[in-house]
PDB file of C-alpha atoms in Angstrom:
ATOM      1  CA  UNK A 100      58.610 189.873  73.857  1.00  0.00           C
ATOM      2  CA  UNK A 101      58.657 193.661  73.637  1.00  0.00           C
ATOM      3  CA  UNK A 102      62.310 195.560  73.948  1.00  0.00           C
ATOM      4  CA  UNK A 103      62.462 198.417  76.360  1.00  0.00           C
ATOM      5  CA  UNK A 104      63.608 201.278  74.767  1.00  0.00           C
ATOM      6  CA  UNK A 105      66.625 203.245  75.927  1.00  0.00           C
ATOM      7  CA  UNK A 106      66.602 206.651  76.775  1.00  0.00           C
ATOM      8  CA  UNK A 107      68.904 208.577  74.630  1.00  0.00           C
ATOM      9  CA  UNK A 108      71.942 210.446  76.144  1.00  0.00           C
ATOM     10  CA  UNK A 109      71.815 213.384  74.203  1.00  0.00           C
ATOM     11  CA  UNK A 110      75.144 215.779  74.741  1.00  0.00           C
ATOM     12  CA  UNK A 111      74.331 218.850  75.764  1.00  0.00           C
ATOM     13  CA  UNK A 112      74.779 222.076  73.555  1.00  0.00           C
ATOM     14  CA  UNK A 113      78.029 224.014  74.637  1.00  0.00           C
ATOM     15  CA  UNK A 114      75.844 226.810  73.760  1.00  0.00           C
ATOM     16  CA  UNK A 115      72.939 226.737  75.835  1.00  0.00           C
ATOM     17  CA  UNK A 116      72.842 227.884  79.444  1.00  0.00           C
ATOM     18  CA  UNK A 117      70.322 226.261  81.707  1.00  0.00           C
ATOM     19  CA  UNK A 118      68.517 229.088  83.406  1.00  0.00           C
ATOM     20  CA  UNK A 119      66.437 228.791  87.118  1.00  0.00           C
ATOM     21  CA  UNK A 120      64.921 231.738  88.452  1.00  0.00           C
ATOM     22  CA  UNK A 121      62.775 232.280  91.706  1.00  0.00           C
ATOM     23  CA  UNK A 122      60.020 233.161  92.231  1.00  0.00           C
ATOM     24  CA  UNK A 123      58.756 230.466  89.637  1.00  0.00           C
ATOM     25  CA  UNK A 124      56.140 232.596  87.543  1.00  0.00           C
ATOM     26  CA  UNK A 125      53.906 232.238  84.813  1.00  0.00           C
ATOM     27  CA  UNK A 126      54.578 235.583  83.353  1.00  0.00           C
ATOM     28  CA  UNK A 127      58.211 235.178  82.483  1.00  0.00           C
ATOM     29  CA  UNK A 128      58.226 234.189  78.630  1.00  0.00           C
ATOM     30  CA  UNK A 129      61.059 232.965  76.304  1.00  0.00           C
ATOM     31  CA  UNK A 130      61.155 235.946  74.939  1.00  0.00           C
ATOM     32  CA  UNK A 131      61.999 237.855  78.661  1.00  0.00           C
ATOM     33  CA  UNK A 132      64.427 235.211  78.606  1.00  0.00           C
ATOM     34  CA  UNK A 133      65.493 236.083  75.071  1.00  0.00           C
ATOM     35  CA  UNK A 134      65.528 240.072  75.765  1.00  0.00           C
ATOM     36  CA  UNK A 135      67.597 239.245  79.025  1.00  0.00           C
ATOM     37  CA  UNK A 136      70.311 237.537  77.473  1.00  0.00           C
ATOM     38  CA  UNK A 137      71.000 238.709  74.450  1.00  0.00           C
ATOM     39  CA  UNK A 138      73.092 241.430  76.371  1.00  0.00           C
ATOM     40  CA  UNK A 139      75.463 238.980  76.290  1.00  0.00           C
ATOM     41  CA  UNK A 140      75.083 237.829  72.724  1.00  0.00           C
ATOM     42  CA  UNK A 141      72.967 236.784  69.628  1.00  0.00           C
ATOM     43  CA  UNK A 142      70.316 234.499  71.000  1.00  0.00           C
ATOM     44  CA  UNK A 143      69.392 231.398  68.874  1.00  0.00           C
ATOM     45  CA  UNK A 144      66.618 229.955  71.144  1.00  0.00           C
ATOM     46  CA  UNK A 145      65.351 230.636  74.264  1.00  0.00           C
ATOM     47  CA  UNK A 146      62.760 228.284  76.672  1.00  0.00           C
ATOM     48  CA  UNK A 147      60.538 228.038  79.993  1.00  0.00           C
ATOM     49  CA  UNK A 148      59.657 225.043  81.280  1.00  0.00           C
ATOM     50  CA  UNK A 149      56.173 224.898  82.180  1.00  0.00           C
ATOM     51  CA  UNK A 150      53.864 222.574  84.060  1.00  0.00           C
ATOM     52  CA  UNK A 151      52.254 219.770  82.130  1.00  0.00           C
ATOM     53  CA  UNK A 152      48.785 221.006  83.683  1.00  0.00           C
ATOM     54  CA  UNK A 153      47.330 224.157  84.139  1.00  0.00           C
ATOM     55  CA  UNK A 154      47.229 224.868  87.690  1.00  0.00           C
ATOM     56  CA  UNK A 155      43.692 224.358  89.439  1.00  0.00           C
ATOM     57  CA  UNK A 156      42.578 227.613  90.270  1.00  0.00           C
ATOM     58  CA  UNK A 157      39.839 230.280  89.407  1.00  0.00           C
ATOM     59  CA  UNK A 158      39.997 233.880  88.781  1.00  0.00           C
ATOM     60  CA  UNK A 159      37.427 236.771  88.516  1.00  0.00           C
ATOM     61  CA  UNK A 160      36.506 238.854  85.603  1.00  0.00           C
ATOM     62  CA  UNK A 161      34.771 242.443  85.572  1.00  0.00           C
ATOM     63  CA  UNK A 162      31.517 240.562  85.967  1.00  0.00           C
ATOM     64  CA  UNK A 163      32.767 238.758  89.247  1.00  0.00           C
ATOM     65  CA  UNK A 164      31.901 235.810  87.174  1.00  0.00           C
ATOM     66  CA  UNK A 165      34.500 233.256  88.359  1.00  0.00           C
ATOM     67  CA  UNK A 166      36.338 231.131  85.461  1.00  0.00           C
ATOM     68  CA  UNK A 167      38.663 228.293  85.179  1.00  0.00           C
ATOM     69  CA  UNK A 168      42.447 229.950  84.995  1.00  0.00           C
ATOM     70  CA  UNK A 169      44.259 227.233  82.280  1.00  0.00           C
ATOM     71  CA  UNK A 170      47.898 228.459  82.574  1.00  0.00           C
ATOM     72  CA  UNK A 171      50.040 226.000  82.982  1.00  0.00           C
ATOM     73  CA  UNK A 172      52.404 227.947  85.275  1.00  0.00           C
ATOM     74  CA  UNK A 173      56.460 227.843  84.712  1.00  0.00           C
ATOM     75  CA  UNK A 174      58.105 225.288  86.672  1.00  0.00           C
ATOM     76  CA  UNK A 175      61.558 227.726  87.871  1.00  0.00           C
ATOM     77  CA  UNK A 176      63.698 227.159  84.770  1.00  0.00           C
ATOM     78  CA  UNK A 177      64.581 227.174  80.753  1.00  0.00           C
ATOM     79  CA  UNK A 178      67.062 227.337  78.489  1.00  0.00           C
ATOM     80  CA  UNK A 179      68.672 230.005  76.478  1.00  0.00           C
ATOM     81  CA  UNK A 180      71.076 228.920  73.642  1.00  0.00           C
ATOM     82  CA  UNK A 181      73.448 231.011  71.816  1.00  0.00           C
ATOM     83  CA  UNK A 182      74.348 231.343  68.015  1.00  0.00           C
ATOM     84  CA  UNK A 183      78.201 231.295  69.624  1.00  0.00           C
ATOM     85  CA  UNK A 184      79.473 228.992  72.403  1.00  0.00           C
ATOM     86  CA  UNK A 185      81.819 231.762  73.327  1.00  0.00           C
ATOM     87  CA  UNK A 186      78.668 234.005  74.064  1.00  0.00           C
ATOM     88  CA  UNK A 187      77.301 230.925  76.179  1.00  0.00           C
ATOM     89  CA  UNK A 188      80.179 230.502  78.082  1.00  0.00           C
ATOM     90  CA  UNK A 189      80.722 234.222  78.793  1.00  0.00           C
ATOM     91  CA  UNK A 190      76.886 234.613  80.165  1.00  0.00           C
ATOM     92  CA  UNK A 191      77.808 231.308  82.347  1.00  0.00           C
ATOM     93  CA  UNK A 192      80.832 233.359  83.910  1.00  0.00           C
ATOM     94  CA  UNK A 193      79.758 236.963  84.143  1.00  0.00           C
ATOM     95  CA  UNK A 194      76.110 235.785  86.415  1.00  0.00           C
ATOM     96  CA  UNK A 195      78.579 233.323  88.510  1.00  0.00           C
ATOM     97  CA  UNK A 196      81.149 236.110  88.969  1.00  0.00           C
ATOM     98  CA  UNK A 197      78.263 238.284  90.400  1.00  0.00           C
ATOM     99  CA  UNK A 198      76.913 235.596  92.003  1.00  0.00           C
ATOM    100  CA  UNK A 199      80.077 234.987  94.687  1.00  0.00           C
ATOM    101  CA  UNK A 200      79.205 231.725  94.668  1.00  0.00           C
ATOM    102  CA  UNK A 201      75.766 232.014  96.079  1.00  0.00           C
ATOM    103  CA  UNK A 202      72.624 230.864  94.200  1.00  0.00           C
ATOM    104  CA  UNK A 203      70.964 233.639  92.913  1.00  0.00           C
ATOM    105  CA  UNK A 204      73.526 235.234  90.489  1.00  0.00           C
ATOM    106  CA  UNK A 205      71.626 238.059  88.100  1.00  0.00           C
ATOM    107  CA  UNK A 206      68.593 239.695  88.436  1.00  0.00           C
ATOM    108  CA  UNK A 207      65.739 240.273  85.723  1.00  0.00           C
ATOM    109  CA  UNK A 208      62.301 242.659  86.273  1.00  0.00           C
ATOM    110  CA  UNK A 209      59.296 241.827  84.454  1.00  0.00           C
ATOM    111  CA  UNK A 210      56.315 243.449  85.439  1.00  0.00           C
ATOM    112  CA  UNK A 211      57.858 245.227  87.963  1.00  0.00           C
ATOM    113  CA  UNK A 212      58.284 241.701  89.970  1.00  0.00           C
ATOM    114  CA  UNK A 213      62.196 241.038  90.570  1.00  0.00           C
ATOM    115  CA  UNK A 214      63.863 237.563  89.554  1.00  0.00           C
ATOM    116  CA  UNK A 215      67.065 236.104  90.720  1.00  0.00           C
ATOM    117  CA  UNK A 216      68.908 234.032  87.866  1.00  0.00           C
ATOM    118  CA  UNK A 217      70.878 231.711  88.328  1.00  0.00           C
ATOM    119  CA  UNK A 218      72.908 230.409  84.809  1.00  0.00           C
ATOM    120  CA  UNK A 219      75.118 227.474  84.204  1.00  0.00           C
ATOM    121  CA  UNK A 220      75.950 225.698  80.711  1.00  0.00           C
ATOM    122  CA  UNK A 221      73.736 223.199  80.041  1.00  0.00           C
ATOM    123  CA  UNK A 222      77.481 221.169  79.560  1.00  0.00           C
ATOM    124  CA  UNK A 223      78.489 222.259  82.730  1.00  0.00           C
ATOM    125  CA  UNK A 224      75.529 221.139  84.727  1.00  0.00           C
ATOM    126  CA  UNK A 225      75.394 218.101  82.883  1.00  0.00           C
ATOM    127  CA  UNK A 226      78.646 216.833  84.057  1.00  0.00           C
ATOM    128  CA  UNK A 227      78.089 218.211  87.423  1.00  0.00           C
ATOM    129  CA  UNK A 228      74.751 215.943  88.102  1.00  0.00           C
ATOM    130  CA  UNK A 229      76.784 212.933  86.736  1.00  0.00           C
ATOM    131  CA  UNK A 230      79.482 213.660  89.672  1.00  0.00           C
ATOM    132  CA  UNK A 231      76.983 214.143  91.942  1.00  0.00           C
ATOM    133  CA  UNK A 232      74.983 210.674  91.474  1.00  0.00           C
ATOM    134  CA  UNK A 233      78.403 209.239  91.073  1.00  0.00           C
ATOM    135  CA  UNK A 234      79.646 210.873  94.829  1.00  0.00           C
ATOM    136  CA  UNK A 235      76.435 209.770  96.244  1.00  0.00           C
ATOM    137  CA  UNK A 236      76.497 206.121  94.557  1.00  0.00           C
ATOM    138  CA  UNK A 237      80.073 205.678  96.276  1.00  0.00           C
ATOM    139  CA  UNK A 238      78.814 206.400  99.492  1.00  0.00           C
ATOM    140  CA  UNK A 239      76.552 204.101  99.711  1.00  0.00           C
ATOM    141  CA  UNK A 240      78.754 201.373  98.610  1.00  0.00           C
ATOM    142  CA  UNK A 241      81.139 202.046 101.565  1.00  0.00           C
TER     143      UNK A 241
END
């Protein structure tokens, strides 16, 4: 008989922020991401999540010749860790403060396209989708 295996439950890093930013886009890199926020501190690692296949789509070179396009575009969010929690957790605060409590919080250019971020610690958000299944689980029971 074969044992299913359990999916870890990995803590979260105190010191990485999960990151979403609209529009979703290809062109934003981990290092935009990187550049961005190290205003607000010494950046250990930064991320994008991207789709697990390349969009189906063609594009034109000079020639007019049309050819596959294999990016696998990003999928609206990464993660950006710190070398200090304390750098982390002041990011968090400072794009929720200028959020006032609406979604988009911060705004990066790349390319001359605008992005709104929106940054919470990976700890934070975390805990927060726990509540929320747990909210939702109780009011189904009643």
């Amino acid at each position: 008989m074969m044992e299913k295996k359990k999916a870890s439950a990995k803590a979260a890093d105190p010191r990485t922020l999960f990151v979403k930013f609209h529009p979703p886009s290809a062109v934003i890199t981990r290092q935009h991401l990187s550049d961005h926020f190290s205003n607000y501190g010494p950046i250990n690692r930064a991320s994008v999540i991207r789709q697990k296949q390349p969009k189906q789509s063609y594009e034109q070179d000079e020639d007019g010749d049309e050819k596959p396009n294999m990016d696998r575009g990003s999928r609206g969010f990464g993660f950006v860790r710190f070398v200090h929690e304390d750098d982390a957790k002041a990011a968090a605060e400072a794009i929720a403060k200028k959020s006032g409590g609406k979604k988009s919080g911060e705004v990066m250019v790349v390319d001359g396209v605008t992005y709104k971020l929106h940054a919470e610690r990976a700890v934070d958000a975390t805990s927060s989708s726990k509540k929320e299944k747990e909210e939702s689980s109780s009011k189904k029971e009643k």
